Amino acid sequence: MSLTARVRIRVNGELQVTAVPARQLLVSYLRDDLGLTGTKIGCDTTSCGACTVLLNGEAVKSCTVFAAQADGDEVITIEGLAPAGSLHPVQRAFRDEHALQCGYCTPGMVLAVVSLLRELPEASDADIRRGLDGNLCRCTGYTPIIRAVRSLAAGAAHDPG
Amino acid sequence: MIPAEFGYRRAASVAEAIGMLTQDEDARLLAGGHSLIPLMKLRLAVPSLLVDIGKVAELRYVSEGPGYLAIGALTRHHTLATNPLVREQAGLLAAVATEIGDPQVRHRGTIGGSLAHGDPASDLPAALLALDASYLVSSPAGNRVISAGVFHLGFLQTALQHGEVITEIRVPSGTGSYGFRKFRARSMDWAMAGVAAARTPSGIRVALVNMGAVPLRAAAVEAALSAGRPAAEAAALAAVDTAPPADTSASAGFRRHLARVLTGQALADVDAAAPGRAGSVE
């Protein structure tokens, strides 16, 4: 019986074909094997959202997915969200609205927002708050984060304040 | 946190998964993993082998069966919350799924996984009990159907035998208005207590989340309602014959209080003229 698993995972557009320990979590594969340390480990208990990545375009918590489960899937981490040297619109909005302080939650927060806006391009304030239920920020008090997302939600009322 | 080592095999079909499971009595089935993986990280679950059915496409569907809505066991909470057929024919399930965990959890967690895990603090098992659902189970011996009312045997214990796989959840047609209420300290938490109520062809059914070792029918409430008592009077009986846990988030007494209050609110939603709506209190 094998304690490892063969996987083919496309990470930030690059196909990875490798064997991983069956018990290796996706977050560990991304950080330790691929060096993609933009994905953070916060609580390690499916709560804080710092490890959020896009799996086939949807936000998931990579501390609660085995790398083996991502076989055949496409993963986007914060490093792969926009071409090198440029910012994704969500990243730009976070910068413009000062939606971060220490920055530890930011990669996960940004990817959660990308997933949210794909599903609800016209997200209301209530949608935004619900859509970020799974991401904790201990610095900002969330207000500038919500302002950043609101600035991107098409059709949402823009708050000049 | 790193789980203990385990073997890993990917199943391409239900039949293959059953075959793999029966070769190892400590094997566990892996679906979305959002109940099992946290337990494995804490080493509260130490399976020797995981049989991964996460990619078995034949278990992802929602379709209309004869007299019931058929939901494939690998249907994710996100799909339950957004699928038009579920929303139209089993609105209570969609409403409940919308409030499970957070978006990331809903993208991975599955209805079959939630049932097989058997946690009385989970919302879907109680909702399915209120809806009088049944579960189609496959094993080497063939298929059998288990009613929601006899599926949960104890804390994290179900009627599933080793080698049995839930393949389909069946929700009887004809459910009318419904109500769902739960109380949480934080938005992503499990319910301290919760109530699912639905108007079914056999009367209003009420089921409780986290009020005992298994999801419970609020039998006293249902009996009072069918005897014509007012909803408020019936709701006061919501904690009868319950055995809620006491932990750091709530005492047993507070959970009983919540069950009574939330049942009153859920029944008010059932009574409302609207075809069905639900809400939760945080």
Coordinates of C-alpha atoms in Angstrom, one line a residue:
Chain A
M1 CA 0.0 0.0 0.0
S2 CA 1.4 3.3 -1.0
L3 CA 2.0 6.1 1.4
T4 CA 2.5 8.5 -1.5
A5 CA 0.3 9.6 -4.3
R6 CA 1.2 10.6 -7.9
V7 CA -0.2 14.0 -8.8
R8 CA -0.5 16.2 -11.9
I9 CA -1.3 19.7 -10.7
R10 CA -1.2 22.9 -12.7
V11 CA 0.1 25.6 -10.3
N12 CA 0.0 29.1 -11.6
G13 CA -0.1 27.8 -15.1
E14 CA 2.8 25.4 -14.8
L15 CA 2.1 21.6 -14.8
Q16 CA 3.7 19.8 -11.9
V17 CA 4.0 16.0 -12.2
T18 CA 5.3 14.5 -9.0
A19 CA 4.8 12.1 -6.1
V20 CA 3.7 13.6 -2.8
P21 CA 3.3 12.0 0.6
A22 CA -0.3 11.1 1.0
R23 CA -0.6 13.1 4.2
Q24 CA 1.0 16.2 2.7
L25 CA -1.4 19.2 2.8
L26 CA -1.8 21.4 -0.2
V27 CA -0.5 24.4 1.7
S28 CA 2.7 22.5 2.6
Y29 CA 3.2 21.3 -1.0
L30 CA 2.8 24.9 -2.3
R31 CA 5.1 26.5 0.3
D32 CA 7.7 23.8 1.1
D33 CA 8.0 22.0 -2.2
L34 CA 7.3 24.8 -4.7
G35 CA 8.6 27.7 -2.6
L36 CA 5.3 29.6 -3.1
T37 CA 5.4 31.2 0.4
G38 CA 2.8 33.8 -0.5
T39 CA 0.2 31.3 0.8
K40 CA 0.3 31.7 4.6
I41 CA -0.4 29.2 7.4
G42 CA -2.4 31.0 10.1
C43 CA -4.6 28.9 12.3
D44 CA -4.2 25.5 10.5
T45 CA -7.8 24.7 11.5
T46 CA -9.9 25.8 8.5
S47 CA -10.8 29.0 10.3
C48 CA -8.6 32.0 9.4
G49 CA -8.4 31.8 5.6
A50 CA -4.7 32.9 5.4
C51 CA -4.1 29.7 3.3
T52 CA -6.8 30.4 0.8
V53 CA -5.9 29.6 -2.8
L54 CA -8.0 29.2 -5.9
L55 CA -8.7 25.5 -6.8
N56 CA -10.2 25.3 -10.3
G57 CA -11.1 29.0 -9.9
E58 CA -12.8 28.7 -6.5
A59 CA -11.5 29.8 -3.1
V60 CA -10.5 26.9 -0.8
K61 CA -8.5 26.6 2.4
S62 CA -5.3 24.7 1.4
C63 CA -4.7 23.6 5.0
T64 CA -7.7 21.3 4.7
V65 CA -7.0 19.8 1.3
F66 CA -4.4 17.0 0.7
A67 CA -2.1 17.8 -2.2
A68 CA -3.1 14.3 -3.5
Q69 CA -6.8 15.5 -3.8
A70 CA -5.7 18.2 -6.2
D71 CA -4.7 15.7 -8.8
G72 CA -5.8 17.0 -12.2
D73 CA -6.7 20.4 -10.8
E74 CA -5.6 23.9 -11.4
V75 CA -4.3 25.9 -8.4
I76 CA -3.7 29.7 -8.5
T77 CA -1.8 31.2 -5.6
I78 CA -1.2 34.9 -4.9
E79 CA 2.1 34.6 -7.0
G80 CA 0.2 33.5 -10.0
L81 CA -2.8 35.9 -9.9
A82 CA -1.2 38.5 -12.2
P83 CA 1.8 38.5 -14.5
A84 CA 5.1 39.3 -12.7
G85 CA 5.5 43.0 -12.2
S86 CA 1.8 43.8 -12.5
L87 CA -1.1 43.8 -10.0
H88 CA -4.5 42.1 -10.3
P89 CA -7.4 44.6 -10.0
V90 CA -8.2 43.2 -6.6
Q91 CA -4.6 43.7 -5.5
R92 CA -4.6 47.2 -6.9
A93 CA -7.9 48.0 -5.0
F94 CA -6.4 46.7 -1.8
R95 CA -3.4 49.0 -2.3
D96 CA -5.5 52.0 -3.2
E97 CA -7.9 51.6 -0.2
H98 CA -5.1 50.7 2.3
A99 CA -6.9 47.4 2.9
L100 CA -4.0 45.9 4.7
Q101 CA -1.6 46.6 7.6
C102 CA 0.6 43.7 8.5
G103 CA -0.4 41.9 5.3
Y104 CA -0.4 38.4 6.7
C105 CA -4.1 37.8 5.8
T106 CA -3.8 39.6 2.5
P107 CA -3.0 36.9 0.0
G108 CA -5.8 34.7 1.3
M109 CA -8.1 37.7 1.5
V110 CA -7.3 38.8 -2.1
L111 CA -8.0 35.3 -3.5
A112 CA -11.2 35.0 -1.5
V113 CA -12.3 38.3 -3.1
V114 CA -11.4 37.1 -6.6
S115 CA -13.5 34.0 -6.0
L116 CA -16.4 36.1 -4.6
L117 CA -16.5 38.6 -7.4
R118 CA -16.3 35.8 -10.0
E119 CA -19.5 34.4 -8.5
L120 CA -21.2 37.7 -7.6
P121 CA -19.7 40.4 -9.9
E122 CA -22.3 42.8 -8.5
A123 CA -21.8 41.8 -4.9
S124 CA -23.7 44.0 -2.4
D125 CA -22.1 45.1 0.9
A126 CA -24.0 42.2 2.6
D127 CA -22.6 39.8 -0.1
I128 CA -19.1 41.1 0.5
R129 CA -19.3 40.6 4.3
R130 CA -20.7 37.1 3.9
G131 CA -18.2 36.3 1.2
L132 CA -15.4 37.1 3.6
D133 CA -16.8 35.1 6.5
G134 CA -13.9 32.7 6.1
N135 CA -11.1 35.2 6.3
L136 CA -9.9 36.8 9.5
C137 CA -8.0 40.1 9.6
R138 CA -6.6 41.3 13.0
C139 CA -5.4 44.7 11.8
T140 CA -7.8 46.6 9.7
G141 CA -11.2 46.1 11.3
Y142 CA -12.3 45.1 7.8
T143 CA -13.7 48.5 6.8
P144 CA -11.0 49.3 4.3
I145 CA -11.1 45.7 2.9
I146 CA -14.9 46.0 2.3
R147 CA -14.3 49.5 0.7
A148 CA -11.7 47.9 -1.6
V149 CA -14.1 45.1 -2.7
R150 CA -16.9 47.6 -3.1
S151 CA -14.8 49.7 -5.5
L152 CA -14.7 46.6 -7.7
A153 CA -18.2 45.3 -7.5
A154 CA -19.9 46.5 -10.7
G155 CA -23.1 48.3 -10.0
A156 CA -22.5 48.6 -6.3
A157 CA -23.0 52.1 -4.9
H158 CA -19.6 53.8 -4.6
D159 CA -19.0 55.4 -1.3
P160 CA -17.0 58.5 -1.8
G161 CA -16.1 58.6 1.9
Chain B
M1 CA -0.5 19.8 12.3
I2 CA 0.4 16.8 10.3
P3 CA -1.8 13.7 10.1
A4 CA -0.4 10.2 10.9
E5 CA 0.7 8.4 7.8
F6 CA -1.9 6.6 5.8
G7 CA -2.2 4.8 2.5
Y8 CA -4.0 6.6 -0.3
R9 CA -6.0 5.2 -3.2
R10 CA -8.1 7.1 -5.7
A11 CA -11.4 5.4 -6.8
A12 CA -12.7 6.0 -10.2
S13 CA -16.2 4.7 -9.4
V14 CA -18.4 3.7 -6.5
A15 CA -17.9 0.0 -7.2
E16 CA -14.1 0.5 -7.2
A17 CA -14.3 2.5 -3.9
I18 CA -16.4 -0.3 -2.2
G19 CA -13.8 -2.9 -3.4
M20 CA -11.0 -0.8 -1.9
L21 CA -12.8 -0.2 1.4
T22 CA -13.6 -3.9 1.9
Q23 CA -9.9 -4.8 1.7
D24 CA -9.0 -2.9 4.8
E25 CA -11.1 -2.6 7.9
D26 CA -9.5 0.6 9.0
A27 CA -10.0 2.3 5.6
R28 CA -12.1 5.5 5.4
L29 CA -13.8 7.2 2.6
L30 CA -12.5 10.7 1.6
A31 CA -15.0 13.0 -0.1
G32 CA -14.5 16.7 0.4
G33 CA -12.5 16.1 3.5
H34 CA -13.8 19.0 5.5
S35 CA -14.9 16.9 8.4
L36 CA -12.3 14.1 8.2
I37 CA -9.1 16.0 7.5
P38 CA -9.4 18.3 10.6
L39 CA -9.9 15.1 12.7
M40 CA -6.9 13.5 11.1
K41 CA -4.8 16.6 11.7
L42 CA -5.7 16.3 15.4
R43 CA -5.0 12.5 15.2
L44 CA -8.5 11.9 16.5
A45 CA -9.0 9.9 13.3
V46 CA -6.1 7.6 12.2
P47 CA -7.3 5.6 9.2
S48 CA -4.8 3.2 7.7
L49 CA -6.1 3.9 4.2
L50 CA -8.0 6.7 2.6
V51 CA -10.1 5.8 -0.4
D52 CA -10.6 9.1 -2.3
I53 CA -13.9 9.4 -4.1
G54 CA -13.6 13.1 -4.6
K55 CA -13.4 12.8 -8.3
V56 CA -16.2 10.3 -8.9
A57 CA -18.3 12.2 -11.2
E58 CA -21.2 9.8 -11.0
L59 CA -22.0 11.0 -7.5
R60 CA -22.4 14.7 -8.4
Y61 CA -25.9 15.4 -9.7
V62 CA -29.2 16.8 -8.7
S63 CA -32.2 15.3 -10.5
E64 CA -35.9 14.6 -10.2
G65 CA -36.8 11.0 -9.1
P66 CA -40.2 9.5 -8.7
G67 CA -41.7 11.4 -5.8
Y68 CA -38.4 12.8 -4.6
L69 CA -35.5 15.0 -5.4
A70 CA -32.3 12.9 -5.9
I71 CA -29.1 14.5 -4.8
G72 CA -25.8 12.8 -5.5
A73 CA -23.7 12.2 -2.4
L74 CA -20.8 14.3 -3.6
T75 CA -22.9 17.4 -4.2
R76 CA -21.2 20.3 -2.5
H77 CA -22.8 22.7 -0.1
H78 CA -22.1 25.5 -2.6
T79 CA -24.1 23.6 -5.2
L80 CA -27.0 22.9 -2.7
A81 CA -27.1 26.6 -2.0
T82 CA -27.2 27.7 -5.7
N83 CA -28.7 24.8 -7.7
P84 CA -32.2 25.9 -9.1
L85 CA -33.8 22.5 -8.6
V86 CA -32.7 22.3 -4.9
R87 CA -33.8 25.9 -4.4
E88 CA -37.2 25.2 -5.9
Q89 CA -38.0 21.7 -4.5
A90 CA -36.0 21.6 -1.3
G91 CA -35.7 25.2 -0.3
L92 CA -34.9 24.3 3.3
L93 CA -31.7 22.5 2.1
A94 CA -30.6 25.4 0.0
A95 CA -31.2 27.8 2.9
V96 CA -29.3 25.6 5.3
A97 CA -26.4 25.1 2.9
T98 CA -26.0 28.8 2.4
E99 CA -25.2 29.2 6.1
I100 CA -22.7 26.3 6.5
G101 CA -19.2 27.4 7.5
D102 CA -17.8 29.9 5.0
P103 CA -17.5 30.1 1.2
Q104 CA -14.3 28.1 1.2
V105 CA -15.8 25.3 3.3
R106 CA -18.9 25.3 1.0
H107 CA -16.7 24.9 -2.0
R108 CA -15.3 21.6 -0.7
G109 CA -17.8 20.1 1.8
T110 CA -20.3 17.5 0.5
I111 CA -23.7 16.4 1.7
G112 CA -22.8 12.7 1.8
G113 CA -19.6 13.5 3.8
S114 CA -21.6 15.6 6.3
L115 CA -24.0 12.7 6.8
A116 CA -21.4 10.0 7.1
H117 CA -19.4 12.0 9.6
G118 CA -22.5 12.1 11.8
D119 CA -21.8 15.2 13.9
P120 CA -25.0 16.4 15.7
A121 CA -23.7 20.0 15.4
S122 CA -23.9 19.8 11.6
D123 CA -26.9 21.5 10.0
L124 CA -27.6 19.3 7.1
P125 CA -28.5 16.1 9.0
A126 CA -31.1 17.9 11.0
A127 CA -32.5 19.6 7.9
L128 CA -32.8 16.2 6.1
L129 CA -34.5 14.7 9.2
A130 CA -37.1 17.5 9.1
L131 CA -37.6 16.8 5.4
D132 CA -38.1 13.1 6.0
A133 CA -35.2 12.3 3.6
S134 CA -33.7 8.9 3.0
Y135 CA -30.3 7.8 1.9
L136 CA -29.4 5.3 -0.8
V137 CA -26.4 3.2 0.3
S138 CA -24.3 0.8 -1.8
S139 CA -22.2 -2.0 -0.5
P140 CA -20.9 -5.4 -1.8
A141 CA -24.2 -6.8 -0.8
G142 CA -26.1 -4.4 -3.0
N143 CA -28.2 -1.3 -2.4
R144 CA -30.4 -0.4 0.6
V145 CA -32.3 2.7 1.6
I146 CA -31.9 4.1 5.2
S147 CA -34.4 6.6 6.5
A148 CA -33.0 9.8 8.1
G149 CA -34.8 8.9 11.3
V150 CA -32.8 5.7 11.9
F151 CA -29.5 6.8 10.2
H152 CA -27.8 8.5 13.2
L153 CA -27.0 6.1 16.1
G154 CA -24.8 8.2 18.3
F155 CA -22.1 10.9 18.4
L156 CA -20.2 10.4 15.1
Q157 CA -21.9 7.1 14.7
T158 CA -24.2 6.1 11.9
A159 CA -26.0 3.0 10.6
L160 CA -23.4 2.7 7.8
Q161 CA -21.5 -0.6 7.9
H162 CA -17.9 -0.8 6.8
G163 CA -17.8 -1.0 3.0
E164 CA -21.1 0.9 2.6
V165 CA -21.1 4.1 0.6
I166 CA -23.9 6.7 0.6
T167 CA -24.6 7.4 -3.0
E168 CA -27.8 9.4 -3.1
I169 CA -29.9 11.6 -0.8
R170 CA -33.6 11.5 -1.5
V171 CA -35.8 14.4 -0.4
P172 CA -39.6 13.7 -0.7
S173 CA -41.5 16.0 -3.0
G174 CA -44.3 18.2 -1.6
T175 CA -42.5 20.1 1.1
G176 CA -44.0 23.5 1.6
S177 CA -42.8 26.5 3.6
Y178 CA -39.9 26.0 6.0
G179 CA -37.8 27.8 8.6
F180 CA -34.2 27.4 9.6
R181 CA -32.6 29.2 12.5
K182 CA -29.3 28.7 14.2
F183 CA -27.3 30.6 16.8
R184 CA -23.6 31.1 16.5
A185 CA -21.0 33.2 18.4
R186 CA -19.1 33.8 15.1
S187 CA -20.2 33.6 11.6
M188 CA -18.2 30.5 10.6
D189 CA -18.9 28.5 13.8
W190 CA -21.0 25.5 14.2
A191 CA -24.4 26.2 15.7
M192 CA -24.7 26.3 19.5
A193 CA -28.2 25.1 18.7
G194 CA -30.3 25.2 15.6
V195 CA -33.8 24.3 14.4
A196 CA -35.1 23.2 11.0
A197 CA -38.8 23.1 10.4
A198 CA -40.8 22.2 7.3
R199 CA -44.4 21.8 6.3
T200 CA -44.6 18.3 4.8
P201 CA -47.6 16.3 3.6
S202 CA -47.7 14.5 7.0
G203 CA -47.6 17.8 9.0
I204 CA -45.0 20.1 10.3
R205 CA -41.7 18.4 11.1
V206 CA -39.2 20.0 13.4
A207 CA -35.6 18.8 13.9
L208 CA -32.9 20.1 16.2
V209 CA -29.2 20.7 15.6
N210 CA -26.7 20.1 18.5
M211 CA -29.3 19.2 21.1
G212 CA -28.2 15.7 21.7
A213 CA -25.8 13.0 20.4
V214 CA -27.7 12.8 17.2
P215 CA -30.0 15.2 15.3
L216 CA -33.3 15.1 17.1
R217 CA -37.0 15.3 16.1
A218 CA -38.8 17.8 18.4
A219 CA -41.6 15.3 18.9
A220 CA -43.4 17.3 21.6
V221 CA -43.5 20.4 19.4
E222 CA -44.8 18.4 16.4
A223 CA -47.5 16.7 18.6
A224 CA -48.6 20.1 20.0
L225 CA -48.9 21.5 16.5
S226 CA -50.8 18.6 15.1
A227 CA -53.2 18.9 18.1
G228 CA -53.8 22.5 17.0
R229 CA -51.9 24.3 19.7
P230 CA -50.5 27.7 18.7
A231 CA -46.9 27.8 17.4
A232 CA -45.7 29.8 20.4
E233 CA -47.1 27.2 22.8
A234 CA -45.6 24.4 20.8
A235 CA -42.2 26.1 20.6
A236 CA -42.0 26.1 24.4
L237 CA -41.7 22.3 24.2
A238 CA -38.7 22.3 22.0
A239 CA -36.2 21.2 24.6
V240 CA -38.4 18.3 25.9
D241 CA -36.4 15.0 25.7
T242 CA -33.2 16.7 24.5
A243 CA -29.8 16.1 26.0
P244 CA -27.7 19.1 24.8
P245 CA -24.0 19.2 25.4
A246 CA -22.4 21.7 27.8
D247 CA -19.1 23.2 26.6
T248 CA -17.1 26.4 26.6
S249 CA -19.5 28.1 24.2
A250 CA -22.8 27.3 26.0
S251 CA -24.3 25.5 28.9
A252 CA -26.9 22.8 28.4
G253 CA -29.5 25.2 29.9
F254 CA -28.6 28.0 27.5
R255 CA -28.9 25.5 24.6
R256 CA -32.4 24.5 25.8
H257 CA -33.3 28.2 25.9
L258 CA -32.0 28.7 22.4
A259 CA -33.9 25.7 21.1
R260 CA -37.2 27.2 22.4
V261 CA -36.5 30.6 21.0
L262 CA -35.2 29.4 17.6
T263 CA -38.1 27.0 17.2
G264 CA -40.5 29.8 17.8
Q265 CA -38.8 31.8 15.1
A266 CA -38.5 28.9 12.6
L267 CA -42.2 28.1 13.1
A268 CA -43.1 31.7 12.4
D269 CA -41.3 31.4 9.1
V270 CA -43.2 28.2 8.3
D271 CA -46.4 30.0 9.1
A272 CA -45.5 33.1 7.0
A273 CA -47.5 33.4 3.8
A274 CA -44.3 33.4 1.7
P275 CA -43.6 30.0 0.1
G276 CA -40.5 29.6 2.2
R277 CA -37.8 31.7 3.8
A278 CA -35.2 31.1 6.3
G279 CA -32.8 33.1 8.4
S280 CA -30.2 32.7 11.1
V281 CA -29.3 34.7 14.1
E282 CA -25.7 35.5 15.0

